[in-house]
XYZ file of C-alpha atoms in Angstrom:
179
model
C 151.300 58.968 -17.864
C 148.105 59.119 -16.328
C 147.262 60.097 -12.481
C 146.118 56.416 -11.816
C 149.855 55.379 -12.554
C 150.838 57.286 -10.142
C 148.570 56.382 -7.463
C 149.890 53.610 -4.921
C 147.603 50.359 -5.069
C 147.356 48.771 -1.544
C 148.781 46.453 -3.363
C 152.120 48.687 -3.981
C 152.051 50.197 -0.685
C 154.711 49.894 1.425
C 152.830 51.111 4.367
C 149.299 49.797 5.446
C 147.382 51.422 7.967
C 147.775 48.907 10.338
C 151.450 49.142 10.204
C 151.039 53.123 11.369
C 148.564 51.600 13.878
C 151.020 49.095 15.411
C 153.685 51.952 15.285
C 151.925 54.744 16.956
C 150.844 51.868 19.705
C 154.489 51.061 20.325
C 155.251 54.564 20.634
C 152.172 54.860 23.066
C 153.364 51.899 25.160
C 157.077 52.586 25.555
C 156.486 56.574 26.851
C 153.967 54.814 29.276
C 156.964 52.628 30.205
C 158.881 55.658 30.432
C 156.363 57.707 32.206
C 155.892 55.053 34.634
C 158.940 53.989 35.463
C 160.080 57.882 36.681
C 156.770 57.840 38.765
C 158.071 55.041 40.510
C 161.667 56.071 40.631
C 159.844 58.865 42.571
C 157.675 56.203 44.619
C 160.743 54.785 45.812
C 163.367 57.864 45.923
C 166.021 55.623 43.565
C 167.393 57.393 40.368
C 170.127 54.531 39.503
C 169.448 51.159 38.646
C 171.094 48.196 36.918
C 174.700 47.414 37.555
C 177.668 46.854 35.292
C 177.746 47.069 31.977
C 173.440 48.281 32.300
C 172.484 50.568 34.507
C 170.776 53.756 33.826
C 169.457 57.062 36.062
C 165.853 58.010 36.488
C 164.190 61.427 37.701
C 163.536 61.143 41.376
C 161.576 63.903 43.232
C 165.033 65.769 44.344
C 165.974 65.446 41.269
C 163.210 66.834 39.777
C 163.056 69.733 42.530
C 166.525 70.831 41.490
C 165.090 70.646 37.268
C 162.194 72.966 38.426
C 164.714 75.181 40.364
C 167.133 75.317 37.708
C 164.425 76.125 34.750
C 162.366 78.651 37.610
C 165.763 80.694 37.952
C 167.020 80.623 34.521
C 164.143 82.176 32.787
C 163.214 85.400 31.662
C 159.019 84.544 31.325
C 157.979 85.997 34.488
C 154.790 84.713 34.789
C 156.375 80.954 34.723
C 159.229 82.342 36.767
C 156.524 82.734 39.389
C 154.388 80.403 39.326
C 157.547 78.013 39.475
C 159.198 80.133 42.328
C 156.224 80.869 44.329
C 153.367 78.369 44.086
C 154.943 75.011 42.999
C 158.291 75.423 44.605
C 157.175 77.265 47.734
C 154.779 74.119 48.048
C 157.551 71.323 46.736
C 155.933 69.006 50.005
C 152.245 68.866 47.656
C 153.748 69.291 44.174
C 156.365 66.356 44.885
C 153.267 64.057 45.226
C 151.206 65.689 42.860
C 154.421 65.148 40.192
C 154.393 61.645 41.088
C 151.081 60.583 40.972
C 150.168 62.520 37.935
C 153.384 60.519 36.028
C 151.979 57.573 37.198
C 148.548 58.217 35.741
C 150.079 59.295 32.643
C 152.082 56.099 32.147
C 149.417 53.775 33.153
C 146.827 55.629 30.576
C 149.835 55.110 27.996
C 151.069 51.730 28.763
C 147.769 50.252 28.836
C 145.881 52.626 26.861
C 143.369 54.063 29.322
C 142.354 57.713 28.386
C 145.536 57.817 26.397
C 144.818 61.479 24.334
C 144.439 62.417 27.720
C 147.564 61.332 29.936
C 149.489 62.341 26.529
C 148.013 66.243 27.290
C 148.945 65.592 31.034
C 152.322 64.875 29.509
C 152.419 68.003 27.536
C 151.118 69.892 30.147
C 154.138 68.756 32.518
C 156.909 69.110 30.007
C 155.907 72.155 27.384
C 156.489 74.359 30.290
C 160.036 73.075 31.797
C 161.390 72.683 28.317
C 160.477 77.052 27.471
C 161.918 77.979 30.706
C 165.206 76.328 30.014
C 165.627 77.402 26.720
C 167.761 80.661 27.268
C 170.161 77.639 29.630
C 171.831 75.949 26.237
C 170.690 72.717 28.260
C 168.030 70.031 26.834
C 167.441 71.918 23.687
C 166.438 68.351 21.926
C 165.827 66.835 25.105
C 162.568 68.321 25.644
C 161.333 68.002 22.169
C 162.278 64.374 21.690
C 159.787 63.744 24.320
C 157.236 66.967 23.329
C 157.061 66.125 19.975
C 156.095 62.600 20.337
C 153.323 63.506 22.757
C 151.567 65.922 20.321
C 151.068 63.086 17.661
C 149.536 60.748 20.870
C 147.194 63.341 22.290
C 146.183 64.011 17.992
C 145.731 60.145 17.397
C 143.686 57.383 19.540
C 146.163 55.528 19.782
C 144.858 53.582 22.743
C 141.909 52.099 20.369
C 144.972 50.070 19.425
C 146.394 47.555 21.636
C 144.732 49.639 24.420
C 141.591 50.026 26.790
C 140.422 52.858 25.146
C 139.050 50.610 22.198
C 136.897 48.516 24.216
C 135.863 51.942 25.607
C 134.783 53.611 22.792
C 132.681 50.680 21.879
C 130.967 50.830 25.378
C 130.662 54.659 24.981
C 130.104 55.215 21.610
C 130.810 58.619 20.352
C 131.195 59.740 23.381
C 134.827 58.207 24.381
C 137.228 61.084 22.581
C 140.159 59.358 24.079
């Protein structure tokens, strides 16, 4: 058997690029939906919604005070310890609205594909941290990575030059767009 029998023909492929396109813009668009829909669960101070058989909880600012409280006093990393403790919590009145404006810029760059390597690091830069404080707590051990993970591929891949802003964008910008 020769090495060109083993080698896939687009033809033979099951995959084509623009099947991993379309997938990685799905996954871009529904953790912008995600993203966006705890910034305005925040906005508005509501965690439930729905009713009956559908309803489902969202991370509101207290409830995201008592996750940063939870992850600041649980860990042994003092340097996060502190900065948890004594800058963001000491300040929760600032870092309430930062949190929710920042989640709101990260799901509008991923729903719509503005800047969308860029809200995915904002992302990172939110979770990566919560998630390694709260690993000693034998709580959200997958949690965390099942929305961690995901983010690394989007900040690696422009996935907003798909189905996004960022394509129309790079075109205006040339080389210089690295979103």
């Amino acid at each position: 058997m020769t090495d060109t029998a083993m080698t896939p023909t687009p033809a033979t492929s099951l995959i084509s690029p623009r099947m991993v396109n379309a997938g990685f813009a799905a996954l871009r668009i529904g953790f912008g939906v995600n993203w966006l829909s705890n910034a305005i669960a925040k906005l508005i101070g509501k965690t439930t919604f729905g009713g009956g058989w559908f309803s489902f909880n969202l991370v509101d600012r207290d409830v995201a005070h008592g996750i940063l409280q939870q992850a600041a006093g649980s860990t042994p990393i003092s340097p996060l310890r502190g900065f948890y403790t004594d800058v963001v919590l000491a300040n929760w009145g600032f870092f309430q609205w930062f949190l929710t404006f920042t989640e709101l810029a990260i799901g509008i760059g991923l729903l719509f594909g503005i800047a969308s390597r860029l809200a995915s690091v904002g992302g990172l830069l939110l979770l990566t941290p919560i998630w390694i404080m709260l690993l000693g707590t034998n709580q959200y051990f997958w949690t965390y990575p099942l929305d961690v993970l995901p983010l690394v591929l989007l900040a690696i891949i422009p996935t907003g030059r798909v189905a996004g802003f960022d394509r129309a964008l790079a075109t205006r910008f040339k080389a210089r767009w690295p979103f």
